[in-house]
Short mmCIF file of C-alpha atoms in Angstrom, two decimals:
data_model
loop_
_atom_site.label_atom_id
_atom_site.label_comp_id
_atom_site.label_asym_id
_atom_site.label_seq_id
_atom_site.Cartn_x
_atom_site.Cartn_y
_atom_site.Cartn_z
CA UNK A 27 0.06 -0.01 -0.06
CA UNK A 28 1.66 3.19 -1.11
CA UNK A 29 0.92 6.90 -0.40
CA UNK A 30 -0.02 9.10 -3.39
CA UNK A 31 -0.67 12.56 -1.87
CA UNK A 32 -3.76 14.30 -3.13
CA UNK A 33 -4.15 17.87 -3.24
CA UNK A 34 -7.36 19.30 -1.40
CA UNK A 35 -9.33 21.20 -4.17
CA UNK A 36 -11.89 22.40 -1.67
CA UNK A 37 -15.37 21.31 -0.80
CA UNK A 38 -17.29 20.20 -3.95
CA UNK A 39 -19.89 22.58 -4.86
CA UNK A 40 -22.95 20.39 -4.59
CA UNK A 41 -21.70 19.17 -1.07
CA UNK A 42 -21.24 22.88 0.05
CA UNK A 43 -24.60 23.99 -1.29
CA UNK A 44 -26.62 21.14 0.20
CA UNK A 45 -24.85 21.31 3.64
CA UNK A 46 -25.25 25.14 3.95
CA UNK A 47 -28.90 24.72 3.05
CA UNK A 48 -29.41 21.87 5.59
CA UNK A 49 -27.35 23.31 8.29
CA UNK A 50 -27.57 27.12 8.10
CA UNK A 51 -25.99 27.59 11.51
CA UNK A 52 -23.33 24.98 10.76
CA UNK A 53 -22.16 22.14 12.79
CA UNK A 54 -18.73 21.30 14.57
CA UNK A 55 -17.37 19.64 11.43
CA UNK A 56 -18.62 22.46 9.17
CA UNK A 57 -17.28 25.26 11.30
CA UNK A 58 -13.87 23.54 11.75
CA UNK A 59 -13.60 23.24 7.92
CA UNK A 60 -14.36 26.81 7.47
CA UNK A 61 -11.77 27.98 9.94
CA UNK A 62 -8.89 25.49 9.52
CA UNK A 63 -9.49 24.14 6.02
CA UNK A 64 -8.56 20.41 5.52
CA UNK A 65 -6.50 20.45 8.86
CA UNK A 66 -4.31 17.49 7.93
CA UNK A 67 -2.50 16.87 4.83
CA UNK A 68 -1.26 13.54 3.37
CA UNK A 69 2.51 14.62 3.42
CA UNK A 70 2.53 14.71 7.18
CA UNK A 71 2.15 10.90 7.29
CA UNK A 72 4.18 9.82 4.31
CA UNK A 73 6.66 8.12 6.49
CA UNK A 74 4.08 5.46 7.48
CA UNK A 75 3.57 4.47 3.89
CA UNK A 76 5.98 2.97 1.32
CA UNK A 77 6.61 4.47 -2.15
CA UNK A 78 5.28 1.47 -4.08
CA UNK A 79 2.08 -0.49 -3.98
CA UNK A 80 -1.70 0.07 -4.25
CA UNK A 81 -2.72 3.63 -3.42
CA UNK A 82 -3.85 4.10 0.17
CA UNK A 83 -6.87 5.99 1.38
CA UNK A 84 -5.91 9.52 2.32
CA UNK A 85 -4.11 9.48 5.61
CA UNK A 86 -4.90 13.09 6.26
CA UNK A 87 -8.60 12.24 5.82
CA UNK A 88 -8.17 9.19 8.24
CA UNK A 89 -6.48 11.37 10.81
CA UNK A 90 -9.31 13.78 10.78
CA UNK A 91 -11.82 10.98 10.99
CA UNK A 92 -10.01 9.66 13.90
CA UNK A 93 -10.15 12.89 15.75
CA UNK A 94 -13.85 13.36 15.12
CA UNK A 95 -14.43 9.73 16.26
CA UNK A 96 -12.92 10.72 19.64
CA UNK A 97 -14.98 13.92 19.63
CA UNK A 98 -18.24 11.98 19.29
CA UNK A 99 -17.25 8.86 21.20
CA UNK A 100 -17.69 6.54 18.23
CA UNK A 101 -16.39 3.06 17.33
CA UNK A 102 -14.47 2.32 14.25
CA UNK A 103 -17.38 0.94 12.61
CA UNK A 104 -19.62 3.77 13.62
CA UNK A 105 -16.99 6.40 12.41
CA UNK A 106 -16.78 4.77 9.04
CA UNK A 107 -20.60 4.84 8.81
CA UNK A 108 -20.63 8.54 9.58
CA UNK A 109 -18.16 9.15 6.77
CA UNK A 110 -20.66 7.49 4.32
CA UNK A 111 -23.99 9.02 5.84
CA UNK A 112 -23.38 12.41 7.24
CA UNK A 113 -23.20 15.48 5.01
CA UNK A 114 -21.35 17.67 7.44
CA UNK A 115 -18.47 15.03 7.64
CA UNK A 116 -18.25 15.00 3.88
CA UNK A 117 -18.11 18.77 3.92
CA UNK A 118 -15.16 18.64 6.36
CA UNK A 119 -13.32 15.94 4.41
CA UNK A 120 -14.08 17.61 1.01
CA UNK A 121 -15.98 14.55 -0.49
CA UNK A 122 -18.82 14.40 -2.90
CA UNK A 123 -22.09 13.42 -1.57
CA UNK A 124 -22.03 10.09 -3.27
CA UNK A 125 -18.63 9.19 -2.02
CA UNK A 126 -18.79 5.54 -0.69
CA UNK A 127 -16.30 6.06 2.09
CA UNK A 128 -14.15 3.29 3.27
CA UNK A 129 -14.21 0.01 5.31
CA UNK A 130 -13.87 0.50 9.03
CA UNK A 131 -10.86 -1.74 9.38
CA UNK A 132 -8.86 0.90 7.55
CA UNK A 133 -8.87 3.01 10.87
CA UNK A 134 -7.26 0.40 12.92
CA UNK A 135 -4.66 -0.16 10.23
CA UNK A 136 -3.95 3.52 10.17
CA UNK A 137 -3.36 3.59 13.99
CA UNK A 138 -1.07 0.60 13.74
CA UNK A 139 1.00 2.44 11.02
CA UNK A 140 1.38 5.49 13.03
CA UNK A 141 2.68 3.47 16.09
CA UNK A 142 4.86 1.23 13.98
CA UNK A 143 6.62 4.30 12.53
CA UNK A 144 6.73 6.35 15.68
CA UNK A 145 4.28 8.97 14.54
CA UNK A 146 1.73 8.94 17.59
CA UNK A 147 2.37 12.66 18.10
CA UNK A 148 1.89 13.70 14.53
CA UNK A 149 -1.80 14.30 14.79
CA UNK A 150 -1.36 16.69 17.62
CA UNK A 151 1.69 18.33 16.16
CA UNK A 152 0.11 19.03 12.70
CA UNK A 153 -3.07 20.38 14.46
CA UNK A 154 -0.95 22.77 16.61
CA UNK A 155 1.03 23.95 13.74
CA UNK A 156 -2.24 24.75 11.76
CA UNK A 157 -3.64 26.55 14.83
CA UNK A 158 -0.46 28.65 14.97
CA UNK A 159 -0.76 29.54 11.29
CA UNK A 160 -4.27 30.79 11.88
CA UNK A 161 -2.97 32.97 14.74
CA UNK A 162 -5.09 31.09 17.36
CA UNK A 163 -2.27 29.65 19.21
CA UNK A 164 1.15 31.16 19.88
CA UNK A 165 4.14 30.49 22.13
CA UNK A 166 4.65 32.37 25.47
CA UNK A 167 1.95 33.23 28.01
CA UNK A 168 0.90 30.83 30.55
CA UNK A 169 0.37 27.02 30.59
CA UNK A 170 -0.70 24.49 33.13
CA UNK A 171 -0.26 20.84 33.48
CA UNK A 172 -1.86 18.05 35.62
CA UNK A 173 -2.18 14.35 35.29
CA UNK A 174 -4.85 11.71 35.76
CA UNK A 175 -4.98 8.01 35.87
CA UNK A 176 -6.11 5.86 32.98
CA UNK A 177 -7.35 2.31 33.54
CA UNK A 178 -5.91 -0.40 31.37
CA UNK A 179 -8.28 -2.60 29.27
CA UNK A 180 -7.61 -5.50 31.72
CA UNK A 181 -8.80 -6.63 35.21
CA UNK A 182 -6.80 -5.50 38.26
CA UNK A 183 -5.51 -8.68 39.72
CA UNK A 184 -4.04 -9.51 43.11
CA UNK A 185 -0.79 -11.70 43.09
CA UNK A 186 -2.51 -15.09 43.29
CA UNK A 187 -4.93 -14.07 40.58
CA UNK A 188 -2.01 -12.83 38.60
CA UNK A 189 0.14 -16.04 38.60
CA UNK A 190 -2.98 -18.27 37.97
CA UNK A 191 -4.19 -16.14 35.08
CA UNK A 192 -0.67 -15.98 33.56
CA UNK A 193 -0.27 -19.62 33.53
CA UNK A 194 -3.84 -20.14 32.27
CA UNK A 195 -3.17 -17.56 29.42
CA UNK A 196 -0.16 -19.61 28.26
CA UNK A 197 -1.91 -22.89 28.44
CA UNK A 198 -4.78 -21.33 26.38
CA UNK A 199 -2.30 -20.12 23.73
CA UNK A 200 -0.65 -23.57 23.37
CA UNK A 201 -4.05 -25.40 23.43
CA UNK A 202 -4.87 -23.35 20.26
CA UNK A 203 -1.47 -23.34 18.69
CA UNK A 204 -0.04 -26.79 19.64
CA UNK A 205 -2.94 -28.91 21.04
CA UNK A 206 -1.24 -32.33 20.34
CA UNK A 207 2.05 -31.24 21.96
CA UNK A 208 0.19 -29.73 25.17
CA UNK A 209 -1.92 -32.96 25.57
CA UNK A 210 1.23 -34.85 26.15
CA UNK A 211 2.37 -32.53 28.87
CA UNK A 212 -0.43 -31.96 31.21
CA UNK A 213 -3.10 -34.04 32.63
CA UNK A 214 -6.89 -33.65 33.62
CA UNK A 215 -5.81 -31.92 37.02
CA UNK A 216 -4.50 -29.06 35.06
CA UNK A 217 -7.84 -28.44 33.40
CA UNK A 218 -9.53 -28.58 36.73
CA UNK A 219 -7.17 -25.76 38.11
CA UNK A 220 -6.88 -23.57 34.98
CA UNK A 221 -9.82 -24.37 32.79
CA UNK A 222 -11.75 -21.39 34.08
CA UNK A 223 -10.89 -17.72 34.65
CA UNK A 224 -8.87 -17.39 37.87
CA UNK A 225 -10.83 -15.42 40.49
CA UNK A 226 -10.21 -14.91 44.10
CA UNK A 227 -13.71 -16.32 45.24
CA UNK A 228 -12.63 -19.74 43.69
CA UNK A 229 -9.51 -19.94 45.96
CA UNK A 230 -9.58 -22.19 49.07
CA UNK A 231 -10.07 -20.58 52.38
CA UNK A 232 -7.26 -19.84 54.90
CA UNK A 233 -3.84 -18.28 54.31
CA UNK A 234 -1.77 -21.54 54.64
CA UNK A 235 -4.02 -23.27 52.12
CA UNK A 236 -3.86 -20.36 49.62
CA UNK A 237 -0.04 -20.23 49.91
CA UNK A 238 0.09 -24.00 49.17
CA UNK A 239 -2.13 -23.18 46.07
CA UNK A 240 0.11 -20.53 44.92
CA UNK A 241 3.23 -22.83 45.27
CA UNK A 242 1.38 -25.36 43.32
CA UNK A 243 0.82 -22.92 40.65
CA UNK A 244 4.49 -22.05 40.69
CA UNK A 245 5.44 -25.76 40.43
CA UNK A 246 3.14 -26.18 37.49
CA UNK A 247 4.48 -23.17 35.79
CA UNK A 248 8.08 -24.28 36.14
CA UNK A 249 7.18 -27.83 34.77
CA UNK A 250 5.47 -26.22 31.77
CA UNK A 251 8.42 -24.04 31.06
CA UNK A 252 10.86 -26.92 31.41
CA UNK A 253 8.81 -28.90 28.84
CA UNK A 254 8.83 -26.06 26.46
CA UNK A 255 12.55 -25.71 26.84
CA UNK A 256 13.34 -29.27 26.03
CA UNK A 257 15.10 -30.11 22.91
CA UNK A 258 12.23 -32.34 21.71
CA UNK A 259 9.79 -29.35 21.88
CA UNK A 260 9.22 -27.27 18.84
CA UNK A 261 11.47 -24.16 18.96
CA UNK A 262 8.68 -21.76 17.98
CA UNK A 263 6.69 -22.59 21.16
CA UNK A 264 9.22 -20.57 23.07
CA UNK A 265 8.51 -17.32 20.79
CA UNK A 266 4.77 -17.38 21.66
CA UNK A 267 4.02 -14.15 23.52
CA UNK A 268 2.05 -15.74 26.38
CA UNK A 269 5.04 -18.23 27.06
CA UNK A 270 7.53 -15.42 27.23
CA UNK A 271 5.29 -13.51 29.64
CA UNK A 272 4.92 -16.59 31.78
CA UNK A 273 8.76 -16.98 31.82
CA UNK A 274 9.19 -13.32 33.05
CA UNK A 275 6.38 -13.54 35.53
CA UNK A 276 7.82 -16.60 37.29
CA UNK A 277 11.23 -14.97 37.45
CA UNK A 278 9.39 -12.04 39.28
CA UNK A 279 7.02 -14.13 41.43
CA UNK A 280 8.98 -17.24 42.46
CA UNK A 281 12.27 -18.75 43.51
CA UNK A 282 13.33 -22.24 42.53
CA UNK A 283 16.19 -23.92 44.40
CA UNK A 284 16.73 -27.33 42.86
CA UNK A 285 13.27 -28.74 42.95
CA UNK A 286 11.96 -26.43 45.76
CA UNK A 287 9.54 -23.68 44.64
CA UNK A 288 9.26 -20.68 46.96
CA UNK A 289 6.83 -17.74 46.83
CA UNK A 290 8.65 -14.39 46.86
CA UNK A 291 7.62 -11.97 49.67
CA UNK A 292 8.14 -8.43 50.64
CA UNK A 293 11.54 -6.90 49.65
CA UNK A 294 12.25 -10.11 47.73
CA UNK A 295 9.91 -8.99 45.13
CA UNK A 296 11.05 -6.60 42.26
CA UNK A 297 9.83 -2.99 42.56
CA UNK A 298 6.33 -2.37 41.34
CA UNK A 299 7.46 -0.27 38.40
CA UNK A 300 9.37 -3.37 37.02
CA UNK A 301 6.76 -5.98 37.99
CA UNK A 302 4.02 -7.15 35.52
CA UNK A 303 0.51 -6.50 36.69
CA UNK A 304 -1.47 -8.43 33.97
CA UNK A 305 -0.49 -11.17 31.47
CA UNK A 306 -2.59 -9.43 28.87
CA UNK A 307 -0.99 -5.98 29.03
CA UNK A 308 2.76 -6.06 29.79
CA UNK A 309 3.08 -2.32 29.83
CA UNK A 310 0.44 -1.64 32.54
CA UNK A 311 1.40 -1.28 36.04
CA UNK A 312 -0.36 -1.00 39.35
CA UNK A 313 -0.21 2.54 40.79
CA UNK A 314 -1.60 4.27 43.96
CA UNK A 315 -2.30 7.97 44.62
CA UNK A 316 -4.12 9.39 47.54
CA UNK A 317 -5.21 5.96 48.77
CA UNK A 318 -6.69 4.90 45.54
CA UNK A 319 -5.04 2.19 43.40
CA UNK A 320 -5.45 1.24 39.70
CA UNK A 321 -3.81 -1.01 36.95
CA UNK A 322 -2.87 1.08 33.98
CA UNK A 323 -1.35 4.36 33.00
CA UNK A 324 -1.05 8.02 33.89
CA UNK A 325 -1.61 10.82 31.26
CA UNK A 326 -0.31 14.33 31.72
CA UNK A 327 -2.09 17.08 29.88
CA UNK A 328 -0.63 20.63 29.25
CA UNK A 329 -2.92 23.42 28.08
CA UNK A 330 -2.73 27.17 27.46
CA UNK A 331 -4.60 29.26 29.96
CA UNK A 332 -4.25 32.94 28.90
CA UNK A 333 -7.45 34.93 29.65
CA UNK A 334 -9.57 35.82 26.62
CA UNK A 335 -7.99 33.06 24.36
CA UNK A 336 -8.93 29.52 23.58
CA UNK A 337 -7.60 27.08 26.11
CA UNK A 338 -5.89 24.39 23.91
CA UNK A 339 -3.93 21.35 24.75
CA UNK A 340 -0.38 21.70 23.80
CA UNK A 341 1.19 18.47 25.05
CA UNK A 342 0.20 14.88 26.09
CA UNK A 343 2.54 12.54 27.91
CA UNK A 344 1.60 8.90 28.81
CA UNK A 345 3.48 6.81 31.45
CA UNK A 346 2.68 3.74 33.40
CA UNK A 347 0.96 4.18 36.67
CA UNK A 348 4.08 4.02 38.87
CA UNK A 349 5.95 7.08 37.28
CA UNK A 350 5.94 10.06 39.65
CA UNK A 351 4.77 13.47 38.27
CA UNK A 352 8.11 14.94 39.37
CA UNK A 353 9.97 12.76 36.66
CA UNK A 354 7.87 14.35 33.85
CA UNK A 355 8.56 18.08 34.45
CA UNK A 356 11.70 18.28 32.24
CA UNK A 357 10.15 16.00 29.58
CA UNK A 358 7.24 18.21 29.18
CA UNK A 359 9.46 21.26 28.87
CA UNK A 360 11.66 19.56 26.27
CA UNK A 361 8.63 18.54 24.29
CA UNK A 362 7.12 22.10 24.24
CA UNK A 363 10.44 23.47 23.26
CA UNK A 364 10.65 21.06 20.36
CA UNK A 365 7.12 22.24 19.28
CA UNK A 366 7.98 25.92 19.83
CA UNK A 367 5.21 26.22 22.28
CA UNK A 368 7.24 27.08 25.24
CA UNK A 369 5.35 29.19 27.82
CA UNK A 370 6.61 32.05 29.93
CA UNK A 371 5.09 30.72 33.03
CA UNK A 372 4.18 27.10 33.58
CA UNK A 373 1.65 26.40 36.40
CA UNK A 374 1.67 22.92 38.10
CA UNK A 375 0.84 21.30 41.25
CA UNK A 376 3.31 20.17 43.86
CA UNK A 377 3.95 16.78 42.23
CA UNK A 378 5.80 18.55 39.41
CA UNK A 379 8.01 20.95 41.55
CA UNK A 380 11.38 20.66 43.21
CA UNK A 381 14.02 23.27 43.77
CA UNK A 382 16.16 21.66 40.90
CA UNK A 383 13.04 21.84 38.56
CA UNK A 384 12.58 25.61 39.32
CA UNK A 385 16.28 26.25 38.43
CA UNK A 386 16.34 23.97 35.34
CA UNK A 387 13.17 25.58 33.99
CA UNK A 388 14.52 29.11 34.59
CA UNK A 389 18.17 28.45 33.42
CA UNK A 390 17.61 25.84 30.55
CA UNK A 391 14.22 27.02 29.22
CA UNK A 392 13.48 30.58 30.27
CA UNK A 393 10.32 29.38 32.03
CA UNK A 394 9.04 30.47 35.37
CA UNK A 395 7.77 27.25 37.12
CA UNK A 396 4.96 28.22 39.39
CA UNK A 397 3.90 25.56 41.83
CA UNK A 398 4.19 24.87 45.57
CA UNK A 399 7.07 23.24 47.14
CA UNK A 400 7.08 21.06 50.15
CA UNK A 401 6.96 22.75 53.55
CA UNK A 402 9.83 22.52 55.93
CA UNK A 403 8.72 19.66 58.22
CA UNK A 404 11.99 19.40 60.23
CA UNK A 405 11.08 20.75 63.73
CA UNK A 406 8.83 23.43 62.32
CA UNK A 407 7.02 25.90 64.52
CA UNK A 408 4.08 24.12 66.02
CA UNK A 409 2.25 26.75 67.94
CA UNK A 410 2.66 30.39 69.14
CA UNK A 411 4.53 29.56 72.28
CA UNK A 412 7.21 27.26 70.49
CA UNK A 413 10.18 29.15 68.92
CA UNK A 414 10.67 28.59 65.17
CA UNK A 415 13.43 25.82 64.94
CA UNK A 416 12.79 24.93 61.24
CA UNK A 417 15.68 25.02 58.63
CA UNK A 418 14.81 28.76 57.87
CA UNK A 419 15.81 29.73 61.47
CA UNK A 420 19.36 28.47 60.96
CA UNK A 421 22.07 30.74 59.42
CA UNK A 422 24.05 28.96 56.75
CA UNK A 423 27.55 30.14 55.77
CA UNK A 424 28.16 28.35 52.54
CA UNK A 425 31.56 29.57 52.04
CA UNK A 426 32.96 28.23 55.28
CA UNK A 427 30.47 25.29 55.46
CA UNK A 428 29.23 26.34 58.82
CA UNK A 429 25.69 26.54 60.23
CA UNK A 430 24.71 28.56 63.17
CA UNK A 431 21.52 27.64 65.24
CA UNK A 432 19.17 30.18 66.74
CA UNK A 433 20.86 29.77 70.05
CA UNK A 434 24.25 30.68 68.50
CA UNK A 435 25.93 27.33 68.47
CA UNK A 436 27.96 26.32 65.38
CA UNK A 437 27.76 23.00 63.56
CA UNK A 438 30.35 20.48 64.29
CA UNK A 439 30.30 18.51 60.95
CA UNK A 440 29.43 19.09 57.33
CA UNK A 441 29.57 16.35 54.83
CA UNK A 442 28.45 16.10 51.21
CA UNK A 443 26.32 12.94 50.40
CA UNK A 444 23.77 11.71 48.00
CA UNK A 445 20.22 10.42 48.58
CA UNK A 446 19.26 7.15 47.14
CA UNK A 447 17.68 8.89 44.23
CA UNK A 448 20.99 10.43 43.37
CA UNK A 449 20.25 14.03 44.74
CA UNK A 450 23.33 15.65 46.26
CA UNK A 451 22.74 16.87 49.93
CA UNK A 452 24.84 18.37 52.69
CA UNK A 453 24.45 16.67 56.01
CA UNK A 454 25.01 18.91 58.94
CA UNK A 455 25.52 17.74 62.54
CA UNK A 456 25.62 19.75 65.89
CA UNK A 457 27.54 18.35 68.61
CA UNK A 458 25.43 16.79 71.38
CA UNK A 459 27.49 18.56 73.97
CA UNK A 460 26.20 21.78 72.59
CA UNK A 461 22.64 20.68 72.27
CA UNK A 462 22.29 18.95 75.81
CA UNK A 463 22.38 22.05 78.00
CA UNK A 464 20.20 24.04 75.46
CA UNK A 465 16.78 25.02 76.96
CA UNK A 466 15.10 24.45 73.53
CA UNK A 467 16.59 20.93 73.11
CA UNK A 468 13.24 19.08 73.63
CA UNK A 469 11.83 21.23 70.73
CA UNK A 470 14.73 20.84 68.42
CA UNK A 471 16.14 17.33 68.46
CA UNK A 472 15.20 13.92 69.78
CA UNK A 473 18.83 12.90 70.56
CA UNK A 474 19.33 11.93 74.15
CA UNK A 475 22.91 10.69 73.93
CA UNK A 476 25.72 10.04 71.66
CA UNK A 477 28.06 12.22 69.68
CA UNK A 478 25.57 14.25 67.57
CA UNK A 479 22.63 16.42 68.54
CA UNK A 480 20.47 18.36 65.98
CA UNK A 481 20.94 17.39 62.25
CA UNK A 482 20.08 19.22 59.05
CA UNK A 483 20.00 18.08 55.42
CA UNK A 484 20.60 20.86 52.93
CA UNK A 485 20.26 20.76 49.05
CA UNK A 486 23.02 22.25 47.04
CA UNK A 487 23.40 26.13 47.57
CA UNK A 488 21.40 27.59 44.62
CA UNK A 489 18.58 24.94 45.17
CA UNK A 490 18.41 25.48 48.93
CA UNK A 491 18.21 29.31 48.43
CA UNK A 492 15.49 29.01 45.68
CA UNK A 493 13.57 26.61 47.92
CA UNK A 494 13.60 29.07 50.94
CA UNK A 495 12.54 31.87 48.66
CA UNK A 496 9.76 29.80 47.22
CA UNK A 497 8.47 28.81 50.63
CA UNK A 498 8.27 32.36 51.67
CA UNK A 499 6.55 33.56 48.45
CA UNK A 500 3.87 30.91 48.47
CA UNK A 501 2.54 32.19 51.67
CA UNK A 502 1.64 35.64 50.21
CA UNK A 503 -1.80 36.58 48.81
CA UNK A 504 -0.21 37.78 45.60
CA UNK A 505 1.32 34.28 44.98
CA UNK A 506 -1.85 32.56 45.76
CA UNK A 507 -3.88 34.76 43.43
CA UNK A 508 -1.37 33.98 40.55
CA UNK A 509 -1.56 30.12 41.47
CA UNK A 510 -5.41 30.10 41.37
CA UNK A 511 -5.33 29.68 37.57
CA UNK A 512 -4.03 26.07 37.95
CA UNK A 513 -7.47 24.87 39.11
CA UNK A 514 -8.73 25.23 35.43
CA UNK A 515 -6.81 22.10 34.31
CA UNK A 516 -9.15 20.00 36.46
CA UNK A 517 -11.98 20.97 34.12
CA UNK A 518 -9.98 20.00 31.11
CA UNK A 519 -9.42 16.60 32.60
CA UNK A 520 -13.14 16.25 33.41
CA UNK A 521 -13.94 17.29 29.83
CA UNK A 522 -11.61 14.68 28.42
CA UNK A 523 -12.93 12.00 30.62
CA UNK A 524 -16.63 12.72 29.96
CA UNK A 525 -16.39 13.61 26.16
CA UNK A 526 -13.61 11.38 24.86
CA UNK A 527 -13.53 8.65 27.57
CA UNK A 528 -10.05 9.27 28.56
CA UNK A 529 -10.42 7.41 31.79
CA UNK A 530 -10.29 3.88 30.28
CA UNK A 531 -7.97 3.08 27.38
CA UNK A 532 -9.62 0.76 24.79
CA UNK A 533 -6.23 -0.58 23.79
CA UNK A 534 -3.54 -2.77 25.40
CA UNK A 535 0.06 -1.41 25.50
CA UNK A 536 1.42 2.01 26.31
CA UNK A 537 2.02 3.05 22.71
CA UNK A 538 -1.56 2.36 21.65
CA UNK A 539 -2.76 4.15 24.91
CA UNK A 540 -0.68 7.20 24.21
CA UNK A 541 -1.95 7.38 20.64
CA UNK A 542 -5.63 7.14 22.15
CA UNK A 543 -4.70 10.11 24.65
CA UNK A 544 -3.24 12.17 21.77
CA UNK A 545 -6.48 11.71 19.69
CA UNK A 546 -8.49 12.71 22.77
CA UNK A 547 -6.45 15.80 23.19
CA UNK A 548 -6.89 16.73 19.58
CA UNK A 549 -10.76 16.23 19.83
CA UNK A 550 -10.92 18.47 22.76
CA UNK A 551 -8.90 21.05 20.91
CA UNK A 552 -11.35 21.27 18.03
CA UNK A 553 -14.36 21.18 20.29
CA UNK A 554 -12.81 24.15 22.26
CA UNK A 555 -11.77 26.04 19.28
CA UNK A 556 -15.33 25.88 17.94
CA UNK A 557 -16.72 26.87 21.25
CA UNK A 558 -14.30 29.93 21.57
CA UNK A 559 -14.99 31.15 18.03
CA UNK A 560 -18.66 31.17 18.63
CA UNK A 561 -18.61 32.76 22.06
CA UNK A 562 -19.87 29.61 23.88
CA UNK A 563 -19.21 30.45 27.59
CA UNK A 564 -16.83 28.07 29.53
CA UNK A 565 -18.90 25.88 31.86
CA UNK A 566 -18.89 27.00 35.68
CA UNK A 567 -17.69 24.81 38.50
CA UNK A 568 -20.42 22.53 39.67
CA UNK A 569 -21.47 23.27 43.15
CA UNK A 570 -23.58 20.73 45.22
CA UNK A 571 -26.85 21.68 46.63
CA UNK A 572 -25.45 21.06 50.14
CA UNK A 573 -22.55 23.44 49.50
CA UNK A 574 -24.92 26.23 48.54
CA UNK A 575 -26.74 26.19 51.75
CA UNK A 576 -26.22 29.32 53.78
CA UNK A 577 -25.66 28.26 57.24
CA UNK A 578 -23.99 31.40 58.58
CA UNK A 579 -27.13 32.57 60.32
#
């Protein structure tokens, strides 16, 4: 299948006349065509198609249909039907009224080609470039970012369900691919254990019995893998995805010493970010935030937020559920810089902000990173009667590497170290002989004996100074007023969840999920552009009836 770029010659006269007669006020599709033209051209997706072969359906049209599909919450089959049946879609695509459209499977093939050739971002990037050309979008100003969880298209499994379902998936795959070989390896007891979907309610009662069940599953899994690995077994069995997943899962969940199989526990398990959460989606991970857990991914949305302009999404990042927001700040800035969409001020929540991020944003990208940093919890001021003994109350002489406490005592030790994360810190110690007679000792340190009294951990000089400055500023009314604009990103996430079903991915794998998130963001952009151009007011924050009650009397 080859790409033969086709020039857009505008909307056919008959299509334009009929659509304008039927929809005098227009529709979303009609208005987008009138403002942005064809939106996507075929050349932007040329890398996904070879130079020779049968001509492909216009990838620019497929990209536009994919965006409309997310804007209206349609399946592939429904979207293909709309291309054939709806006049306003034909108007947007520049088609004759009698155009037969295309088969719905073409949309799936188009998405696969984008992922295969690393063009997942292309839909959003082309749209942003078109918006910039029309003058609707420009760099600078203010932008804001927040993340939300995305549920994988698989069940959330506990560990026992996971190992049982992983072995069952491998057995199911070989029962279809090599039934004669598998029949010579297992017996009827395996069918009894793994013939039905693994659910917790089927497990035997009691911790000891359940542990024995898990170890039985482990022994069965190793026996199965040994059989697959024998010289007499067909080599291609080892390349079946479900078998490879089983091999990886068993290395994560079990130990085998000679013939003994042991269930891994506690710190013996790999970290959650490295451990499979489902045999059916090897990219999904189990994450937790604010007491809620989910299996899947996290998406980070960045949008413009200048008053009086259309608030459009400029960047989408997708990670597994275990990645902290703080790891994405620099990635987002680099992506915005590549698109020439760098803001002057980037408003984020506390998850994206550290002293190092504030400095890097300012020095490397010329951005003011606006977000709250963590408060000083080291012996902070607890009440009006207790003196302030937080880090801010200590005077630091960086040149001589000495720290003076509020009572005038000088530190006895200064050593440079690194946290497990790699962050450099200075570890400061005061002598216990200085702290012991101090009248404020019980408020300052818990040390009761030994060589050292109060301890402090300081970031590198420039980071520590910017941290102290930020902590002071974020207590002011002026800073709080500037930061109020961040709350608007919650409405964007809500709109994406309600309108484009962002909360649950319809696909398996991070690459496909990211493409779905990009299409969701692009759909939100055309919806918001249409609303802004026609003066549709932004929806107000919903307030419950209970909150509206006036109970001040």
